[in-house]
XYZ file of C-alpha atoms in Angstrom:
553
model
C 8.354 42.169 3.263
C 4.803 41.361 2.873
C 4.737 41.652 -0.862
C 3.924 38.133 -1.571
C 1.523 38.029 1.278
C -0.485 40.705 -0.560
C -0.021 39.151 -3.976
C -1.559 35.849 -2.678
C -4.104 37.427 -0.069
C -7.049 36.633 -2.373
C -6.024 32.845 -2.496
C -5.450 32.767 1.378
C -8.925 34.442 1.979
C -10.573 32.034 -0.359
C -8.834 29.256 1.198
C -10.104 30.383 4.671
C -13.550 30.857 3.438
C -13.504 27.397 1.896
C -12.523 25.687 5.078
C -15.320 27.269 7.108
C -17.916 26.571 4.313
C -16.568 23.038 3.375
C -18.189 23.138 -0.183
C -16.113 22.307 -2.932
C -13.321 24.607 -3.822
C -9.810 24.364 -5.263
C -7.283 26.816 -5.893
C -5.322 24.660 -8.380
C -7.144 23.228 -11.347
C -6.889 19.385 -11.562
C -7.345 18.981 -15.278
C -4.022 18.650 -17.109
C -4.975 20.986 -19.888
C -2.953 23.205 -21.936
C -5.678 25.732 -21.849
C -5.274 25.826 -18.236
C -1.546 25.383 -17.745
C -0.257 26.662 -21.006
C -0.253 24.935 -24.578
C 3.302 23.738 -24.138
C 3.192 22.981 -20.444
C 2.911 19.137 -20.941
C 5.885 18.785 -23.229
C 7.775 21.280 -21.065
C 7.049 19.362 -17.992
C 8.220 16.082 -19.714
C 11.264 17.564 -21.002
C 12.047 19.037 -17.548
C 11.669 15.612 -16.029
C 13.783 13.878 -18.563
C 16.563 16.754 -18.169
C 16.722 15.204 -14.544
C 17.511 11.661 -15.291
C 21.182 10.320 -15.137
C 22.417 13.679 -13.507
C 23.082 15.182 -10.220
C 20.166 16.980 -8.765
C 21.651 20.471 -8.214
C 20.620 22.223 -4.798
C 22.841 25.246 -4.500
C 24.701 25.515 -1.048
C 22.846 22.533 0.221
C 24.974 20.619 2.877
C 26.586 17.523 1.232
C 28.889 14.633 2.083
C 28.271 12.867 -1.216
C 25.531 11.996 -3.430
C 22.998 9.270 -3.445
C 20.193 7.845 -5.525
C 18.867 4.699 -6.608
C 15.336 5.224 -7.773
C 13.851 2.793 -10.436
C 10.638 3.440 -12.189
C 7.972 0.839 -11.704
C 7.501 1.306 -15.315
C 10.807 -0.383 -15.816
C 13.716 2.174 -16.278
C 16.317 3.418 -13.754
C 16.162 7.193 -12.868
C 19.829 7.536 -12.311
C 19.197 10.726 -10.769
C 21.463 11.645 -7.575
C 20.970 13.914 -4.799
C 23.198 15.585 -2.149
C 23.373 13.550 0.943
C 24.434 14.528 4.401
C 24.392 13.090 7.903
C 21.766 13.806 10.420
C 24.228 15.791 12.601
C 25.174 17.882 9.393
C 21.572 18.587 8.347
C 20.377 19.535 11.989
C 23.212 21.734 12.326
C 22.479 23.610 9.111
C 18.800 23.635 10.064
C 19.417 25.276 13.537
C 21.663 27.886 11.931
C 18.918 29.071 9.718
C 16.272 28.948 12.288
C 16.488 32.432 14.115
C 16.076 34.374 11.067
C 12.824 32.365 10.148
C 11.378 32.546 13.576
C 11.869 36.287 13.740
C 9.880 36.786 10.362
C 6.198 38.099 10.904
C 3.428 35.377 10.184
C 2.394 37.334 7.124
C 5.984 37.175 5.749
C 6.138 33.451 6.340
C 2.661 32.778 4.811
C 3.340 34.867 1.748
C 6.439 32.828 1.191
C 4.513 29.513 1.406
C 1.814 30.670 -0.803
C 4.497 31.567 -3.448
C 6.069 28.122 -3.189
C 2.777 26.634 -3.716
C 1.990 28.846 -6.520
C 5.319 27.784 -8.291
C 4.692 24.232 -7.523
C 1.439 24.484 -9.308
C 3.064 25.981 -12.382
C 5.653 23.016 -12.523
C 2.614 20.242 -12.010
C 3.389 18.578 -15.328
C 7.137 18.079 -14.433
C 5.915 16.738 -11.026
C 3.362 14.318 -12.681
C 6.295 12.761 -14.384
C 8.343 12.570 -11.381
C 5.753 11.058 -9.213
C 4.458 8.525 -11.861
C 8.011 7.238 -12.384
C 8.794 6.975 -8.738
C 5.366 5.616 -7.421
C 3.702 3.696 -10.303
C 0.791 5.984 -10.441
C -0.683 6.456 -13.907
C -0.081 9.851 -15.496
C -3.449 11.287 -15.027
C -3.366 10.406 -11.132
C 0.094 11.352 -10.709
C -0.924 14.861 -12.215
C -3.782 15.370 -9.820
C -2.646 13.695 -6.652
C 0.773 14.737 -6.977
C 0.242 18.071 -8.202
C -2.904 20.160 -7.683
C -4.440 17.865 -4.952
C -1.236 18.021 -2.896
C -0.938 21.625 -3.331
C -4.598 21.968 -1.962
C -3.593 20.247 0.990
C -0.592 22.138 1.574
C -2.505 25.411 1.093
C -5.264 24.126 3.626
C -2.265 23.687 6.048
C -1.163 27.216 5.513
C -4.596 28.634 6.003
C -5.261 26.746 9.222
C -1.723 27.682 10.344
C -2.246 31.398 9.491
C -5.893 31.257 11.003
C -4.447 30.096 14.376
C -1.565 32.453 14.499
C -3.899 35.370 13.601
C -6.040 34.617 16.904
C -3.046 36.171 18.747
C -2.753 39.881 18.504
C 0.737 41.359 18.218
C -0.104 43.896 21.259
C -2.908 45.215 23.398
C -3.368 47.574 26.015
C -4.716 46.041 29.223
C -6.639 48.178 31.769
C -7.738 46.787 35.047
C -10.100 49.122 37.062
C -9.117 49.853 40.846
C -12.350 51.310 42.245
C -11.714 54.966 43.088
C -8.129 54.641 42.283
C -6.510 55.047 39.048
C -6.627 51.830 36.859
C -3.807 49.637 36.269
C -2.834 49.983 32.608
C -0.375 47.524 30.995
C 1.163 47.473 27.575
C 1.324 43.819 26.411
C 3.182 42.325 23.310
C 2.993 38.848 22.067
C 4.942 36.951 19.560
C 4.762 33.587 17.833
C 7.538 31.172 18.981
C 8.070 28.253 16.678
C 9.133 24.858 18.281
C 12.358 24.094 16.306
C 13.351 21.541 13.628
C 10.559 19.789 12.034
C 11.186 16.560 10.148
C 8.714 15.359 7.369
C 8.977 11.610 6.558
C 7.639 11.055 3.089
C 6.266 7.634 1.719
C 6.576 5.618 -1.333
C 3.079 5.904 -2.806
C 2.033 9.526 -2.326
C 5.177 11.427 -1.579
C 3.730 15.087 -2.068
C 0.132 14.391 -1.137
C 1.123 12.972 2.194
C 4.103 15.171 2.758
C 2.844 18.792 2.015
C 0.337 19.173 4.954
C 3.220 18.745 7.497
C 5.827 20.584 5.535
C 3.697 23.769 4.920
C 2.086 23.615 8.526
C 5.559 23.735 10.045
C 6.975 26.130 7.543
C 4.079 28.575 8.091
C 4.365 28.636 11.854
C 8.029 29.441 11.786
C 9.930 25.927 11.940
C 12.677 24.947 9.850
C 12.022 21.723 7.882
C 13.782 18.790 6.957
C 12.179 16.798 4.375
C 13.217 13.054 4.374
C 11.907 11.216 1.198
C 11.501 7.549 0.893
C 14.502 6.259 -0.997
C 12.528 4.900 -3.788
C 10.661 8.346 -4.250
C 13.152 11.292 -3.983
C 12.525 13.207 -7.063
C 9.279 14.787 -6.243
C 10.256 16.018 -2.759
C 13.528 17.089 -4.121
C 11.748 19.231 -6.680
C 9.747 20.657 -3.907
C 12.810 21.442 -1.732
C 14.349 23.083 -4.907
C 11.385 25.367 -5.320
C 11.197 26.229 -1.721
C 14.916 27.107 -1.262
C 14.693 29.375 -4.474
C 11.658 31.395 -3.096
C 13.556 31.781 0.504
C 16.593 33.003 -1.117
C 14.684 35.593 -3.473
C 13.150 36.990 -0.307
C 16.372 37.366 1.565
C 16.167 34.026 3.855
C 18.511 31.274 4.149
C 17.956 28.534 1.913
C 18.640 25.953 4.684
C 15.407 26.591 6.175
C 14.175 23.935 3.976
C 16.552 20.918 3.664
C 16.363 17.501 1.859
C 17.521 14.477 3.848
C 18.136 12.157 0.651
C 19.571 8.622 1.704
C 19.914 5.255 0.126
C 18.128 1.944 0.676
C 19.392 0.074 3.477
C 21.470 3.049 4.476
C 18.535 5.361 5.787
C 19.305 8.073 8.338
C 15.497 8.311 9.294
C 16.026 6.916 12.584
C 19.139 9.212 13.465
C 16.853 12.182 12.493
C 13.913 10.980 14.575
C 16.083 10.443 17.623
C 18.093 13.832 17.490
C 17.222 15.833 20.522
C 16.806 19.013 18.278
C 13.859 17.804 16.309
C 10.852 19.076 17.755
C 8.278 17.963 15.392
C 7.730 14.770 13.140
C 5.392 14.039 10.473
C 5.169 10.413 9.471
C 3.217 8.544 6.710
C 3.718 4.936 6.394
C 3.513 1.302 8.159
C 2.214 0.700 11.657
C 5.308 -0.928 12.698
C 7.615 2.003 11.852
C 4.992 4.272 13.034
C 5.053 2.826 16.414
C 8.869 2.834 16.420
C 8.832 6.652 15.639
C 6.320 7.295 18.471
C 8.229 5.406 21.008
C 11.741 6.974 19.958
C 10.831 10.608 19.131
C 11.663 11.755 22.507
C 9.899 15.151 23.331
C 8.988 15.900 19.809
C 5.357 16.113 18.738
C 4.526 13.363 16.304
C 1.853 13.375 13.486
C 1.140 10.073 11.965
C -0.752 8.718 9.129
C -0.428 4.858 9.335
C -2.050 1.744 7.935
C -5.483 0.141 8.673
C -8.011 -2.144 7.298
C -10.725 -0.216 5.356
C -13.999 -1.914 4.910
C -17.394 -1.754 2.894
C -20.590 -3.110 4.280
C -23.411 -4.289 1.966
C -26.889 -4.414 3.471
C -28.991 -3.629 0.400
C -28.985 -1.384 -2.697
C -31.342 0.216 -5.148
C -28.652 0.376 -7.895
C -26.705 -2.907 -7.951
C -24.805 -2.184 -11.086
C -23.747 1.239 -9.894
C -22.663 -0.114 -6.556
C -20.557 -2.845 -8.220
C -18.787 -0.243 -10.526
C -18.134 2.028 -7.885
C -16.585 -0.633 -5.824
C -14.776 -2.115 -8.606
C -13.104 1.294 -9.402
C -12.147 1.729 -5.631
C -10.403 -1.718 -5.687
C -8.577 -1.069 -8.918
C -7.623 2.515 -8.707
C -3.767 2.557 -8.483
C -3.949 -1.118 -7.742
C -5.272 -0.573 -4.292
C -2.016 1.090 -3.144
C -3.910 3.742 -1.336
C -4.316 4.205 2.541
C -8.013 4.892 1.617
C -8.707 1.952 -0.578
C -11.096 -0.859 0.699
C -9.918 -4.328 1.477
C -12.824 -6.128 3.259
C -16.389 -6.254 1.736
C -18.878 -7.656 4.216
C -21.929 -9.203 2.738
C -24.718 -11.252 4.501
C -24.288 -14.760 3.722
C -28.111 -14.945 3.121
C -27.710 -12.297 0.310
C -29.041 -8.788 -0.134
C -32.178 -7.102 -1.727
C -31.368 -5.034 -4.931
C -33.113 -3.108 -7.784
C -32.670 -6.363 -9.712
C -34.079 -8.678 -7.133
C -32.472 -10.811 -4.472
C -28.692 -11.269 -4.895
C -27.147 -14.281 -3.168
C -23.746 -13.903 -1.444
C -22.070 -15.484 -4.426
C -24.002 -13.318 -6.897
C -22.750 -10.100 -5.127
C -19.157 -11.210 -5.165
C -19.452 -12.226 -8.845
C -21.093 -9.031 -9.573
C -18.181 -7.040 -8.000
C -15.600 -9.212 -9.860
C -17.572 -8.652 -13.228
C -17.418 -4.992 -12.803
C -13.783 -5.055 -12.325
C -13.478 -7.283 -15.492
C -15.499 -4.855 -17.365
C -13.462 -1.705 -15.981
C -10.250 -3.373 -17.029
C -11.189 -5.030 -20.384
C -9.831 -2.153 -22.206
C -6.039 -2.222 -21.780
C -5.365 1.411 -22.119
C -7.926 2.178 -19.576
C -6.718 -0.634 -17.426
C -3.052 1.141 -17.533
C -4.790 4.486 -16.558
C -6.758 3.109 -13.680
C -4.207 0.602 -12.076
C -0.901 2.070 -12.988
C 2.194 0.256 -11.868
C 3.275 -1.390 -8.560
C 5.608 0.707 -6.444
C 7.225 -1.927 -4.534
C 7.955 -5.600 -5.636
C 6.840 -6.656 -2.059
C 3.367 -6.088 -3.209
C 3.411 -8.647 -6.010
C 4.707 -11.304 -3.390
C 1.901 -10.482 -1.019
C -0.644 -11.245 -3.771
C 0.878 -14.468 -4.229
C 0.818 -15.458 -0.606
C -2.702 -14.235 -0.227
C -4.321 -16.520 -2.920
C -4.582 -19.306 -0.644
C -6.704 -17.472 2.059
C -9.904 -17.863 0.283
C -11.918 -18.866 -2.515
C -10.828 -17.003 -5.571
C -13.605 -15.122 -6.992
C -11.387 -13.045 -9.346
C -7.621 -13.696 -9.770
C -4.882 -11.106 -10.052
C -3.213 -10.604 -13.424
C -0.962 -8.300 -15.134
C -2.043 -5.344 -17.026
C -1.896 -5.766 -20.785
C 0.421 -3.495 -22.605
C 2.773 -2.629 -19.655
C 4.992 -5.413 -20.239
C 8.021 -3.687 -18.842
C 6.326 -2.619 -15.659
C 5.321 -4.235 -12.436
C 1.434 -4.385 -12.600
C -1.294 -6.571 -10.817
C -5.115 -6.249 -11.272
C -7.246 -6.939 -7.988
C -7.369 -10.416 -6.379
C -10.829 -10.922 -5.041
C -11.297 -13.616 -2.390
C -14.372 -15.050 -0.766
C -14.235 -15.902 2.983
C -16.485 -16.393 6.089
C -16.373 -14.180 8.993
C -14.579 -16.897 10.989
C -11.733 -16.525 8.740
C -10.558 -13.451 10.699
C -6.640 -14.255 10.189
C -7.273 -13.863 6.505
C -9.279 -10.683 6.167
C -8.289 -9.138 9.874
C -4.779 -7.820 8.635
C -4.014 -5.156 6.290
C -2.844 -6.623 3.104
C -1.546 -3.725 1.068
C -2.075 -3.617 -2.623
C -4.865 -4.850 -4.925
C -6.158 -7.762 -2.507
C -9.915 -7.815 -1.557
C -11.862 -10.139 0.682
C -15.668 -10.525 0.211
C -16.615 -11.588 3.787
C -19.899 -13.525 4.497
C -21.642 -12.242 7.735
C -24.933 -12.807 9.398
C -26.317 -9.386 8.441
C -25.754 -5.760 7.780
C -25.522 -5.276 11.646
C -22.951 -8.069 11.901
C -21.019 -6.462 9.153
C -20.995 -2.975 10.596
C -20.067 -4.209 13.885
C -17.115 -6.452 12.606
C -15.825 -3.420 10.357
C -16.204 -1.084 13.205
C -14.137 -3.401 15.588
C -11.380 -4.085 13.008
C -11.035 -0.151 12.858
C -10.850 0.020 16.380
C -8.241 -2.515 16.874
C -6.226 -2.424 13.541
C -7.270 1.197 12.435
C -9.095 2.438 9.245
C -9.192 5.699 7.265
C -12.401 4.918 5.275
C -15.543 2.787 5.493
C -18.403 2.558 2.999
C -21.950 1.265 3.518
C -24.600 0.336 0.980
C -28.079 0.160 2.548
C -31.559 1.398 1.787
C -32.915 1.355 5.453
C -32.645 4.641 7.108
C -32.468 3.278 10.578
C -29.644 0.911 9.442
C -27.680 3.744 7.934
C -28.017 6.186 10.994
C -27.068 3.161 13.203
C -23.922 2.513 11.189
C -23.026 6.253 11.043
C -23.083 6.065 14.955
C -21.055 2.896 15.070
C -18.415 4.044 12.663
C -18.075 7.416 14.341
C -17.374 5.724 17.663
C -14.636 3.748 15.852
C -13.367 7.108 14.466
C -13.830 6.357 10.772
C -15.158 8.604 8.199
C -18.251 6.884 6.464
C -19.513 7.052 2.834
C -22.839 5.827 2.095
C -24.430 4.540 -1.349
C -21.712 5.799 -3.438
C -22.640 4.746 -7.080
C -21.581 7.522 -9.138
C -18.255 9.505 -9.775
C -17.240 9.758 -6.068
C -15.306 7.027 -4.471
C -14.403 5.966 -1.129
C -10.932 6.248 -1.814
C -11.154 10.101 -2.433
C -10.559 12.756 -0.026
C -11.095 16.441 -0.803
C -9.168 19.326 0.608
C -11.235 22.203 2.359
C -13.940 19.666 2.814
C -12.815 16.160 3.914
C -10.998 15.820 7.092
C -8.429 13.221 6.089
C -7.882 10.598 8.964
C -9.726 11.230 12.094
C -6.679 10.620 14.634
C -9.090 8.430 16.453
C -8.113 5.121 15.874
C -4.847 3.310 15.141
C -4.568 4.435 11.495
C -3.275 7.627 12.503
C -3.097 10.025 15.419
C -3.632 13.373 13.422
C -6.075 14.687 10.957
C -5.373 16.556 7.741
C -6.175 19.286 8.400
C -7.643 20.728 11.440
C -6.785 23.175 13.944
C -5.102 20.465 16.211
C -2.659 19.615 13.355
C -1.064 23.179 13.279
C -1.826 24.946 16.511
C 0.906 23.026 18.627
C 3.670 23.717 16.148
C 4.059 27.090 17.765
C 3.961 28.483 21.316
C 2.946 32.241 22.319
C 5.411 34.301 24.203
C 4.699 37.625 25.925
C 6.362 40.697 27.279
C 4.812 43.499 29.228
C 5.166 46.599 31.134
C 3.312 49.364 32.591
C 1.854 51.760 30.026
C 3.527 54.945 29.754
C 1.430 57.867 31.335
């Protein structure tokens, strides 16, 4: 039963090599082109998505006690799709019943099945893009990339790391211990991979596949059964994922319930019941700090891997490309309306201004330059719609309103022209002083940014790093021309457990994280306790057990 493993071995080997080299590599093309995915792929994907609307989502033989579904597109329409729903106890029972068969499968078999699931997900990337777009508010191009190929790359990365860790353990060996003049002691030893048990993957509203695939595939490859718990507002992308996984499992002679969907309704979530169930051995969680803290405190003996919230910062000390800097920051603030765990919020600028290729710029001129770059980026309505997308949660719009009085408005937030039926918002930029820590020192999720006046670049770095240590941060950026300041900042942010980007002025942005090269989240500050994807993310999802006996003479 290693046919799928052999079929996908080249992809696995390339992924393993890329994880060592850490240069650019992707198994799944990010360009939504008919030349790559088929001339009719875009239309077929849209038709497949539309066929889901207003209907029951069929998952054959899935445990069910009823149907749920209340997804509403941030672009204005209700999906009307319903999904099989079951209690935590029923899902756990089904998952445990399927577990022995999956645990007994060889690592190569499980790895091959995971790789086939990913290949089929890639073939359905256009359908997935529409599902992600209309549950998260991402614009189509971003939904295609982040919800499809980039998420699949992260899943593949987890599979590769899992296979590498399992491959370190030989299936058997002969152990020979010399005994001086006597005959050596010879033992026959056998090892096997023992999965931990039921794995729970808790998805988020904004990036349902990108954030869920690493944990899902890391657990599945290492032999654990998986229950996928989507956010009630973004069920469809993960339902499609579960559908494909179950189809592949059944085709390969395995129980479909190795992968289950835990759909629920808003205000009637079963997440807490699943987290607290003693049979759950692994929890992967993406979301707010408050619920992340609850998960860690209530998961019992389960291993918990989290990606939570934080306050991401940019520090500006000097630049030799003022226009490029402003343009890069403007895109980072505007992309998906700031609804990214990697989006910057605080921009620390010396109150005495900075030196640039355009001469000295005052604090106000730096703030105005960034605001003008946002205006220029979003001046064309079509481009603005493609960059900003829509707002996933109405609470984000309310947060913008309550943030306006927190500082001097440099640029006000407004709606995106042409998306009249959608929830939209462009970046709100406020100027504050470093003393106004109550304003900028808390995460304010969405298109809200603070330009913070500090003493100098060192003060800005220290304040940003201190925030990361106390509140968490996933990304940081620095603009500086002095090498000593750059190296000092790299040291300070490393101590705070934050990945740092320096002098980004082109087509790479602080928001972006590349599979097989960038370790997403460090696990070294309150923004999360795990990293996507390193050996630690996968190795504790299984145990190694042995049996031995004296070798036959």
